XYZ file of C-alpha atoms in Angstrom:
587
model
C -47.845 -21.525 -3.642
C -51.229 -22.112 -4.651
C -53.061 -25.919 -4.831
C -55.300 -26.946 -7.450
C -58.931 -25.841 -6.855
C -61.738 -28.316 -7.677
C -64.072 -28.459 -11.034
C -66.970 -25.173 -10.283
C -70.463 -27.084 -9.725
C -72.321 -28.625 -12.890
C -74.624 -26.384 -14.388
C -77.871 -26.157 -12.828
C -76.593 -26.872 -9.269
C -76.784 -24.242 -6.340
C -74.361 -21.505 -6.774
C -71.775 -20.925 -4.253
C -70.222 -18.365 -2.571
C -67.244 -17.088 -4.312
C -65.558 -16.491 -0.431
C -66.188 -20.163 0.121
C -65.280 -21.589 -3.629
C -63.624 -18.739 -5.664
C -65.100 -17.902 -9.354
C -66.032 -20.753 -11.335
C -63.174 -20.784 -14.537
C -64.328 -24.205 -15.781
C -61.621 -26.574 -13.930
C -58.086 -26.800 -13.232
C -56.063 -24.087 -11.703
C -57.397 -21.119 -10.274
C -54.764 -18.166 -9.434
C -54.900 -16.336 -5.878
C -55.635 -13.672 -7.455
C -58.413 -15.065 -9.663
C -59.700 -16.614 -6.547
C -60.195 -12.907 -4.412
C -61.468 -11.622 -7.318
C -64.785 -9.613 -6.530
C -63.945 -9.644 -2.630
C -63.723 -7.455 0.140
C -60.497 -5.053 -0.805
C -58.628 -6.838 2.127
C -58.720 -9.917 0.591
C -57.829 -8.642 -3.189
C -54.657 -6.907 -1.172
C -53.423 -10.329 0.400
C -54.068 -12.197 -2.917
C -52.038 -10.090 -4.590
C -49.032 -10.481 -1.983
C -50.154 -13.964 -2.116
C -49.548 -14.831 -5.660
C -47.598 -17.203 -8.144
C -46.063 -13.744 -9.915
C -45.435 -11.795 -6.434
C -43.798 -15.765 -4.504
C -41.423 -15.325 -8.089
C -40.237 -11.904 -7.553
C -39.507 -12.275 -3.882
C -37.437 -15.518 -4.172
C -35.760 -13.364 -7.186
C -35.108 -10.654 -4.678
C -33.826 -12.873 -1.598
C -31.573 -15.424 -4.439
C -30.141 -11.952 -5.767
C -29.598 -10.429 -1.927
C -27.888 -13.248 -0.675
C -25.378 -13.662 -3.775
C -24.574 -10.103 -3.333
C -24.505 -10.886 0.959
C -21.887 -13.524 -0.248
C -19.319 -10.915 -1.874
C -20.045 -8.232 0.977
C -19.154 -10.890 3.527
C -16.100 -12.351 1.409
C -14.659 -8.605 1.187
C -15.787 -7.650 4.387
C -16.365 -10.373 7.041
C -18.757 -12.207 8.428
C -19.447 -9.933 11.518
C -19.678 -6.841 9.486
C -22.407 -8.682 6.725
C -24.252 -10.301 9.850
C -24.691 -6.546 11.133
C -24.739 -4.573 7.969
C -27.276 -7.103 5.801
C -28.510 -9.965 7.697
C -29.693 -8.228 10.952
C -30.888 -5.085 8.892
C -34.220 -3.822 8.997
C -34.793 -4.330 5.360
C -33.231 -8.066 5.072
C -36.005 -8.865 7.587
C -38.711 -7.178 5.676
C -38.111 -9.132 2.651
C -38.519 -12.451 4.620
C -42.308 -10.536 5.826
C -43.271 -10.277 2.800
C -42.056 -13.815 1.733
C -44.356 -14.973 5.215
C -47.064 -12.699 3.819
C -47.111 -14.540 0.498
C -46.928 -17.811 2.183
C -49.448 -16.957 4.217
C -51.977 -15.554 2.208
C -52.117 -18.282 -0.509
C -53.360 -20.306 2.889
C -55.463 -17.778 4.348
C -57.614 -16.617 0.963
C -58.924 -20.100 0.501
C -59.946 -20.812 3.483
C -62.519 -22.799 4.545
C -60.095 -25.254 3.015
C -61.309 -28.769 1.737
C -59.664 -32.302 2.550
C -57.182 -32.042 -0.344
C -55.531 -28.836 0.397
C -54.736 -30.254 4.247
C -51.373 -30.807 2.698
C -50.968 -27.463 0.873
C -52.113 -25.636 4.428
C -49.335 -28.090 6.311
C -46.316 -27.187 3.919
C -47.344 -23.373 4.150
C -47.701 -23.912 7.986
C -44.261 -25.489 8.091
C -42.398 -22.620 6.270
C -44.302 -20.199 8.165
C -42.592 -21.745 11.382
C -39.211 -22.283 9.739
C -39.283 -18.706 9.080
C -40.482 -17.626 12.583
C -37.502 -19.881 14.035
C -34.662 -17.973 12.012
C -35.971 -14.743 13.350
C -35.849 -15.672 17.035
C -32.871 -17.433 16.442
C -31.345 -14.522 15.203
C -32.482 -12.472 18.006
C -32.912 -14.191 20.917
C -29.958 -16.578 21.238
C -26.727 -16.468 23.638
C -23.923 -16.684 21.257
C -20.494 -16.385 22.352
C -17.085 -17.692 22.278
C -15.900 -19.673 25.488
C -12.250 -20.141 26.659
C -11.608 -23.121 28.146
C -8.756 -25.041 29.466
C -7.779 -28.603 30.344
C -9.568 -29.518 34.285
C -10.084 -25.428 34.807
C -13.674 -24.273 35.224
C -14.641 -21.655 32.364
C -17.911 -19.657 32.916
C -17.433 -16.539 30.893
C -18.339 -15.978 27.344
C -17.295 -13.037 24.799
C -20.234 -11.875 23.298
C -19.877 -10.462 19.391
C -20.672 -7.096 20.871
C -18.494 -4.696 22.851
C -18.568 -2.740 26.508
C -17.717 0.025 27.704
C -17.693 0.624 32.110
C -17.536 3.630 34.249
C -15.036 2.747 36.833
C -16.836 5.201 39.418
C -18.715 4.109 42.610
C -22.062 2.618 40.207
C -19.344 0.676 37.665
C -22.063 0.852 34.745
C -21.508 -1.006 32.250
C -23.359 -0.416 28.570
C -23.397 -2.878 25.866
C -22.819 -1.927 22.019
C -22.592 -2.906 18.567
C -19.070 -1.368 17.281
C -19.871 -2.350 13.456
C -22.836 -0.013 13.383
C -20.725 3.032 14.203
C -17.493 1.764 11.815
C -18.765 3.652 8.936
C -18.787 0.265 6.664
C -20.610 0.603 3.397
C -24.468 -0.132 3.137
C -25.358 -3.048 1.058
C -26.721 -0.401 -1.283
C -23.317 1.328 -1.711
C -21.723 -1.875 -1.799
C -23.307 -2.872 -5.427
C -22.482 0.395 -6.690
C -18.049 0.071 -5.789
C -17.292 -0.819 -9.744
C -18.466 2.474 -11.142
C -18.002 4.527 -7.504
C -14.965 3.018 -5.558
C -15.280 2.558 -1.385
C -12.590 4.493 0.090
C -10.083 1.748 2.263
C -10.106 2.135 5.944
C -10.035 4.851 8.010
C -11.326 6.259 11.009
C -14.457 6.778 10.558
C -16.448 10.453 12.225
C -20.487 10.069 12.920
C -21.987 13.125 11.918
C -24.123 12.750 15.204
C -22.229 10.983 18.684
C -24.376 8.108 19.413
C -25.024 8.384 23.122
C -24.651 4.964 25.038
C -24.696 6.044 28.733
C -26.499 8.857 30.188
C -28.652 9.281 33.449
C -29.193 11.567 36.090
C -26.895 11.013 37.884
C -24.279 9.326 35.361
C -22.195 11.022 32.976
C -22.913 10.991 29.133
C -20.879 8.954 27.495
C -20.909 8.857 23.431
C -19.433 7.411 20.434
C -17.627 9.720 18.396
C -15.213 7.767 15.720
C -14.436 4.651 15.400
C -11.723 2.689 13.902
C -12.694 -0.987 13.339
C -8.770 -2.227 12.116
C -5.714 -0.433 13.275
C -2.403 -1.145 15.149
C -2.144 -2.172 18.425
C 0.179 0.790 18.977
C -1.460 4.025 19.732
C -0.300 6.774 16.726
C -1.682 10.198 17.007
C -4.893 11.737 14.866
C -5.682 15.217 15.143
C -7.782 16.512 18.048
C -7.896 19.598 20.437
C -8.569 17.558 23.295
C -6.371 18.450 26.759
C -3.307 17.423 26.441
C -3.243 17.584 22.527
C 0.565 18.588 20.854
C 2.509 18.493 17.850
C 3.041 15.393 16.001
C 5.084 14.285 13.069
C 4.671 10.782 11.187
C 7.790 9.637 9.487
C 7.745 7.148 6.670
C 11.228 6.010 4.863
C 11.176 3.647 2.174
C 15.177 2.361 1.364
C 16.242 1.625 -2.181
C 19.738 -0.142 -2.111
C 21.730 -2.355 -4.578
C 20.182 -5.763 -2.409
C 16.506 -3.833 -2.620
C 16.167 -2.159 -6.618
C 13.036 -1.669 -6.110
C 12.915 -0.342 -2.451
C 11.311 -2.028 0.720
C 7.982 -1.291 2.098
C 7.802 2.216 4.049
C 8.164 1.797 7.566
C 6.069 4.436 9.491
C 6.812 5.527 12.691
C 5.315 8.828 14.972
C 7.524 11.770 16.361
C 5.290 13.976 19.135
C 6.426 16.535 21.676
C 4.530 14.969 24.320
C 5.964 11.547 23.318
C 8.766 9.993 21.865
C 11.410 13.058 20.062
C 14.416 10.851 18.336
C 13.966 8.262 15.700
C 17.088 6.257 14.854
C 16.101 4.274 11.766
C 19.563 2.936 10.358
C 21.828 5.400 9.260
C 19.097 8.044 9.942
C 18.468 9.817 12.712
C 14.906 11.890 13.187
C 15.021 14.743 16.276
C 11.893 16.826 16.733
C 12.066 20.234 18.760
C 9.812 23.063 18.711
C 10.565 27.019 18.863
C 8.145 30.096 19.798
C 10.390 31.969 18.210
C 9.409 33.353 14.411
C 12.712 34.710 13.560
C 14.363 31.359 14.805
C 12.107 29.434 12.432
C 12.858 31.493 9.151
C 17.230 31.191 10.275
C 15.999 27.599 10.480
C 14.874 27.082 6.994
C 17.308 29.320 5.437
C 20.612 27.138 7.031
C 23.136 30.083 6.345
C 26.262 28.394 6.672
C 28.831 29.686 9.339
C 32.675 30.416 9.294
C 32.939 29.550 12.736
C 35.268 26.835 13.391
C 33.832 25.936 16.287
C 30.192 27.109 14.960
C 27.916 29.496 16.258
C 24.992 29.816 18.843
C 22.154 32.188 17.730
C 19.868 32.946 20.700
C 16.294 34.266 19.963
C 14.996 36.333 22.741
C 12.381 39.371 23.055
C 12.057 39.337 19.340
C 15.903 39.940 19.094
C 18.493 37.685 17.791
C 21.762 37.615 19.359
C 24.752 35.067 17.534
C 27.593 34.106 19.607
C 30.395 32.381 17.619
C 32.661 29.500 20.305
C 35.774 30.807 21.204
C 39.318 28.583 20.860
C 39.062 29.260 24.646
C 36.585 27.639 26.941
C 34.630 28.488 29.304
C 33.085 31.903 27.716
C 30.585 34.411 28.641
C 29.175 36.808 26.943
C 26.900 39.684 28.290
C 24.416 39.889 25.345
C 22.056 42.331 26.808
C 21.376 43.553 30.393
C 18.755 41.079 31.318
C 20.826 37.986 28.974
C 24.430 36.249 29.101
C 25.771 33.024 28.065
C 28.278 31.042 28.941
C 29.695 28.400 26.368
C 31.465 25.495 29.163
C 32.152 22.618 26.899
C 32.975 21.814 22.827
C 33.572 18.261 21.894
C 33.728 17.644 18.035
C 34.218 14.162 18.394
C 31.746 13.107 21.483
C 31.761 9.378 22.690
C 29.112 8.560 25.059
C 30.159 7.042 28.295
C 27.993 6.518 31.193
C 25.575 9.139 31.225
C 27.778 11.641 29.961
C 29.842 12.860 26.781
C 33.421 12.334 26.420
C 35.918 13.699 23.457
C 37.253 10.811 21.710
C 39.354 11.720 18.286
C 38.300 8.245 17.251
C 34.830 8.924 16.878
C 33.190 10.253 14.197
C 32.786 14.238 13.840
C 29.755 15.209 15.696
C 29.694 18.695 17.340
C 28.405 19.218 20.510
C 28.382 22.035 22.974
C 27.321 22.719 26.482
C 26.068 26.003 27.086
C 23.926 27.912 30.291
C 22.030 30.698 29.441
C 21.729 33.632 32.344
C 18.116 35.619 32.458
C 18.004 38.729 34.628
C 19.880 41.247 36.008
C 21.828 41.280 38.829
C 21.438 38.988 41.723
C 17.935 37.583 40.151
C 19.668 36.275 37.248
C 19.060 32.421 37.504
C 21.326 30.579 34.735
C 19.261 27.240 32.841
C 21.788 24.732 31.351
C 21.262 23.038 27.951
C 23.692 20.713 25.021
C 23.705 21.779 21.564
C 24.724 19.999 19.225
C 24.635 20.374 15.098
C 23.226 17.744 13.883
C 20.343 16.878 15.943
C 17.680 18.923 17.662
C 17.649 18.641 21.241
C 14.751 19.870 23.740
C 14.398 23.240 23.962
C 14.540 25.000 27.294
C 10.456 26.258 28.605
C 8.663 28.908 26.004
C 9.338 31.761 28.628
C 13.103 31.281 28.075
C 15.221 32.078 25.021
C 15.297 29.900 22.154
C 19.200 28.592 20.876
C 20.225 27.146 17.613
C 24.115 25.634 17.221
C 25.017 25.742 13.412
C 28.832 23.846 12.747
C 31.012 24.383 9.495
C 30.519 20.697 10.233
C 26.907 20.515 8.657
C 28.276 21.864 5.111
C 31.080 19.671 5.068
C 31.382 16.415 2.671
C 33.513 13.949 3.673
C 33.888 10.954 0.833
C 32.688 7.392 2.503
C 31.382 8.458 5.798
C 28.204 7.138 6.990
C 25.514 8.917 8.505
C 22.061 10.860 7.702
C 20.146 13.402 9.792
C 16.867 14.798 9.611
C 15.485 17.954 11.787
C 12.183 18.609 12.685
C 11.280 21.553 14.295
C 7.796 22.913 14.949
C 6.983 26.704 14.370
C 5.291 28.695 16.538
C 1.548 27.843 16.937
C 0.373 30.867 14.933
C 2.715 29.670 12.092
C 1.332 25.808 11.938
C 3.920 24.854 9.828
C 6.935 21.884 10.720
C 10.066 23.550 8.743
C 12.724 20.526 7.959
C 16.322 20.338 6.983
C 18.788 17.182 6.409
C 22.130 16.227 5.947
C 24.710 13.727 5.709
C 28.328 13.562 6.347
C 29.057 12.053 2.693
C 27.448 15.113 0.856
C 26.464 17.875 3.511
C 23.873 19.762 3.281
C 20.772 18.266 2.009
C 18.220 20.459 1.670
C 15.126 22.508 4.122
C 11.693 22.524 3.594
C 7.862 23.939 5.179
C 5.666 21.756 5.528
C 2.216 22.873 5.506
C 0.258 19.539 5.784
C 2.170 16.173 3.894
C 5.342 16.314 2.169
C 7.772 13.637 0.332
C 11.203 13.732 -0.734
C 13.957 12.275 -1.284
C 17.016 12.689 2.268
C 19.562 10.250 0.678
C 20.566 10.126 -3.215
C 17.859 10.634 -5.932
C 16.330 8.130 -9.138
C 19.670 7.821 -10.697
C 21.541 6.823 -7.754
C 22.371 3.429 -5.893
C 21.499 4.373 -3.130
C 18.007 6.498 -2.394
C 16.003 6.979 0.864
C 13.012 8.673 0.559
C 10.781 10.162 2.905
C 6.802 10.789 3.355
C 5.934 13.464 6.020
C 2.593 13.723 7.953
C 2.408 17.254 9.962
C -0.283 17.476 12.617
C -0.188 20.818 14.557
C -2.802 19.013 17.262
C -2.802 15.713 17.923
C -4.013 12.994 20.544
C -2.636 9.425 20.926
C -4.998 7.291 18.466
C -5.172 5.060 15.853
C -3.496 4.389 12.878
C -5.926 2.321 10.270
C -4.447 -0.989 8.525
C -6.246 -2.893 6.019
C -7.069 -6.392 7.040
C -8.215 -10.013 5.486
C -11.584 -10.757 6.624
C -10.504 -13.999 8.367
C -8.019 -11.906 9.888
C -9.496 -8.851 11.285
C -9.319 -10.079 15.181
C -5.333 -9.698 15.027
C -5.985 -6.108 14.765
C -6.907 -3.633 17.500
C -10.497 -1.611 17.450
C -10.296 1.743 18.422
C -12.932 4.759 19.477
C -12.997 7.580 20.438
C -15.844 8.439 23.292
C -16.979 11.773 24.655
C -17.795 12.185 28.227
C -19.876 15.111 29.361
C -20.418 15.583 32.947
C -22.463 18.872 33.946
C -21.459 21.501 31.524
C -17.960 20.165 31.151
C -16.953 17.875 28.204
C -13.679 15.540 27.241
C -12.472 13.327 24.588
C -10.162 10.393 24.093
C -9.084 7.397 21.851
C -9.308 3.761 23.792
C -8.159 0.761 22.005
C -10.237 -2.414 23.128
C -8.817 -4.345 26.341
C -7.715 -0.736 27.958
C -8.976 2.253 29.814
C -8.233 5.735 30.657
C -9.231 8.575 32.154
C -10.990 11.012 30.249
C -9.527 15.016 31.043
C -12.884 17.138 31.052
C -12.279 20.760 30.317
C -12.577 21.706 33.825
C -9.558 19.241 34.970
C -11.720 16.802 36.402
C -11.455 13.067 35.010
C -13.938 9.889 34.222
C -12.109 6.599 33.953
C -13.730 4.411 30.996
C -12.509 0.588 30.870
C -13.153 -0.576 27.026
C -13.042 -4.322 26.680
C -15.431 -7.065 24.515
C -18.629 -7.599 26.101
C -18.744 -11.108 28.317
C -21.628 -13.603 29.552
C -20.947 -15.484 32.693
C -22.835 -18.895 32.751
C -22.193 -18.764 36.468
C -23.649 -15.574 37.425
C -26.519 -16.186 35.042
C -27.588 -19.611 35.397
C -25.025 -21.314 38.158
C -22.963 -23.529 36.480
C -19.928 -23.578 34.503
C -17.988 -26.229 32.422
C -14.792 -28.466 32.772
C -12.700 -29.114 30.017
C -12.075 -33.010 30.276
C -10.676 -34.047 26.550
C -9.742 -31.894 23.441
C -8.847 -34.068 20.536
C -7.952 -32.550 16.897
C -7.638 -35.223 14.467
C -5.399 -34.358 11.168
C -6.291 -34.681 7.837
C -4.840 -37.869 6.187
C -1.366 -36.177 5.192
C -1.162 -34.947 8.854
C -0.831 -31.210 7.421
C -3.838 -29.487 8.714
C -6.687 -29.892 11.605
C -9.750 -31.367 9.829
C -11.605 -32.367 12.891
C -12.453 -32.105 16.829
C -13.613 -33.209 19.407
C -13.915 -32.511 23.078
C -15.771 -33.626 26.556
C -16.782 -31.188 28.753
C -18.825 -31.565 32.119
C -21.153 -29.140 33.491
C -20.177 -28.268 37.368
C -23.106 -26.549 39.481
C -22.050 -23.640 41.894
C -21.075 -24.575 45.006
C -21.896 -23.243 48.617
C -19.208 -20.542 48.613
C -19.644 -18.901 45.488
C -23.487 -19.363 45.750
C -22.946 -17.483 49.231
C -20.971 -15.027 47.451
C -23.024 -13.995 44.569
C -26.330 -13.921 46.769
């Protein structure tokens, strides 16, 4: 970084300034900071940014950064190291000081002679190289553009996100998603071999980060974000409006074919969404009961001598059981405000149409039809419901009774039938728990369990058997529709969906909810009132910006010479000005 510096003056000559020569060291080399030596404290400060030792250390640091950059972006991406490391803060200041050292073995030996022109031209020429990756890096339009074959394309997607109010202003805010993903800092990177990085996840900011807010706009913030997940929403806990129950169900299958089992396949059970899950030979039901009492006969599973089973209703804190009659229809006055009337058993149903038929054929599966009577007198108002033993239906509304059908059925083996079951019913809310039981029609009973938080068993067989099908259990008490994280390649990361969840305040009134990019919603504030948010990929448009756009003409992509893979392109494109309409349109 430094030139040579000519022979000091023979002895006897005039001195000279040490500002205008440096100190005289008898010829050859003279060190920046040699050469401030005995200056102004300014100068000493610069020549000791502007050494040989301090030019060393920094191209140390920035050779040692960008190896480590290399494995960050190799485990991570390119678009997460370009935000996390390469547009930091403290990447940039390393290149300052790197200007400040180039700089300052210029500047401290100036007035310079004829034969350090070349040594102030190199420095001069880094000096710009560097200033022309930082505005490159920060004031460039860079963008993907989708074009087809003789169709005009003007709009660019932008490596950044939006997200619009759809109200009467449509404001639109751009962001940078990566920030808020919770992705480690370079820092935190270096230190994974002796303190492992958790996978992905969704990932909570301790503090929103507001994007939108005004006067007269709402607030709109970033609460968590979920950089990979499905494309399918799942549900994650929240207490936002509209928030219920929700059960994720993951069976892994063992069989003869599969020794060592198949991946688990993971699918959601909610109240508010889907209730039945027919995975094979299994079928998943989900129901819920307000009833305390109902839960605990639940988990127990007595078994009942009824040959046609029995209906327990759970009602005012009582429990009433009703065993099916030979003889259908049947009523029975349980108390002076309850009845019920059993109309229909068929052991063996076969579904035709819409509706349940008896069909000896089919296999046992008991089902009932049943109307339960509230009130006395002329205000009693009868509610219709099916039963049936081995699934849960729905229930009828929390101000009615709650019904359970057991069968003899449920307890019964029968050697080389087919057929598993799991229930699912949520307690009451001040319980919290999801109580399960399972069967199947080779062995019977299978077993009940609470479920506090996770659970995993086996429904089907066990480690010594051919046959095993084993369960993992996810109970959320409150839930919204969100994400569910996957772990992504790098190169791969665009095939999944981003997720986040924004907060919208408006007033005094607040609301949550999960958008995947490409959709929108309304957002439910706590007083009822909505906000629709649109959550896409942020876009240019050459047209509106500058008034052209561009033509697709050719697209060529030559092969490599075994015709296996693309190893080049090429393309024409023509740039078409606006024309009178749209020009009339946008002014």
């Amino acid at each position: 970084m430094s030139p040579p510096d000519p022979a000091p003056p023979a002895s006897g000559s005039a001195s000279a300034s040490p500002a205008a020569t440096g100190p005289a060291t008898g010829g050859g080399f003279v060190g920046t900071r040699e050469h401030v030596r005995g200056r102004s404290w300014p100068i000493r400060l610069l020549g000791w940014f502007s050494s040989v030792r301090s030019a060393a250390l920094v191209i140390s640091v920035i050779a040692a950064v960008i190896s480590g950059a290399t494995a960050y972006e190799a485990v991570y991406g390119r678009d997460v190291a370009a935000v996390v490391i390469y547009q930091s803060g403290w990447f940039a200041a390393i290149f300052v000081v790197l200007a400040l050292n180039i700089f300052g073995a210029a500047a401290v030996r100036y007035p310079w002679r004829r034969h350090q022109i070349g040594f102030v031209l190199v420095h001069t020429g880094l000096l710009l190289l560097i200033l022309g990756f930082f505005l490159a890096g920060n004031d460039r339009l860079d963008g993907a553009l989708e074009a087809y074959p003789d169709k005009p394309a003007a709009v660019m997607a932008l490596p950044q996100d939006q997200i619009i109010v759809e109200d009467t202003t449509r404001v639109a805010v751009r962001f940078q998603p990566i920030a808020f993903a919770g992705y480690p800092s370079f820092a935190r990177f270096l230190l994974s071999p002796l303190w492992p990085i958790p996978g992905p996840g969704i990932h909570r900011l301790s503090r929103p980060a507001t994007l939108l807010s005004g006067p007269d706009l709402p607030t709109v913030r970033v609460v968590s974000v979920c950089d990979t997940a499905h494309p399918e929403a799942a549900w994650v806990v929240g207490d936002a409006p509209g928030a219920a129950p929700a059960v994720r169900f993951a069976l892994a299958v063992r069989t003869p074919m599969m020794p060592a089992g198949g991946d688990a396949s993971a699918h959601w059970l909610s109240l508010a969404g889907e209730r039945v899950l027919s995975l094979g030979p299994l079928m998943a039901t989900l129901s819920s009961t307000t009833s305390t009492r109902m839960a605990e006969d639940f988990l127990a599973a007595e078994p009942t001598e009824a040959a046609r089973g029995r209906v327990s209703l759970y009602w005012n804190d009582q429990k009433h059981v009703v065993d099916v009659a030979e003889t259908l229809p049947q009523t029975v006055e349980l108390a002076a405000d309850l009845a019920l009337t059993v109309s229909e058993y068929l052991p063996n149903p076969r579904v035709v149409g819409d509706r349940l038929t008896q069909d000896q054929e089919s296999q046992s599966d008991p089902f009932i039809t049943v109307s339960v009577g509230v009130g006395a007198g002329a205000a009693r108002r009868w509610h219709p419901m099916k039963l049936s033993a081995y699934y849960l239906l729905p229930q009828l509304a929390s101000d009615l009774p709650a019904l359970m059908y057991d069968h003899p059925q449920q307890r019964r083996a029968t050697v080389g039938a087919q057929g598993a079951f799991c229930q699912l019913l949520a307690g009451p809310a001040a319980d919290g728990r999801l109580y399960l039981r399972w069967f199947t029609r080779s062995k019977g009973f299978g077993g009940a369990a609470a479920i506090d938080s996770l659970w995993s068993g086996d429904l089907v067989g066990g480690e010594s058997t051919p046959m095993r099908v084993h369960a993992d259990i996810a109970w959320l008490p409150r839930a919204v529709p969100g994400p569910e994280p996957v772990r992504m390649v790098p190169d791969r990361k665009d095939l999944a969906a981003r997720w986040i969840e924004f907060e919208v305040e408006r007033g005094a009134h607040r609301g949550r909810a999960w958008l995947a990019r490409r959709s929108r919603t309304a957002v439910v504030l706590d007083d009822g009132s909505q906000v629709l948010l649109a959550y896409d990929k942020a876009t240019y448009s050459l047209l509106d910006h500058h008034g052209f756009s561009l033509v697709l003409d050719r697209f060529d992509e030559g092969m490599d010479p075994g015709g296996q893979a693309a190893a080049s392109y090429a393309s024409e494109v023509r740039i078409v000005p606006m024309d009178a309409e749209t020009r009339a349109r946008l002014s």
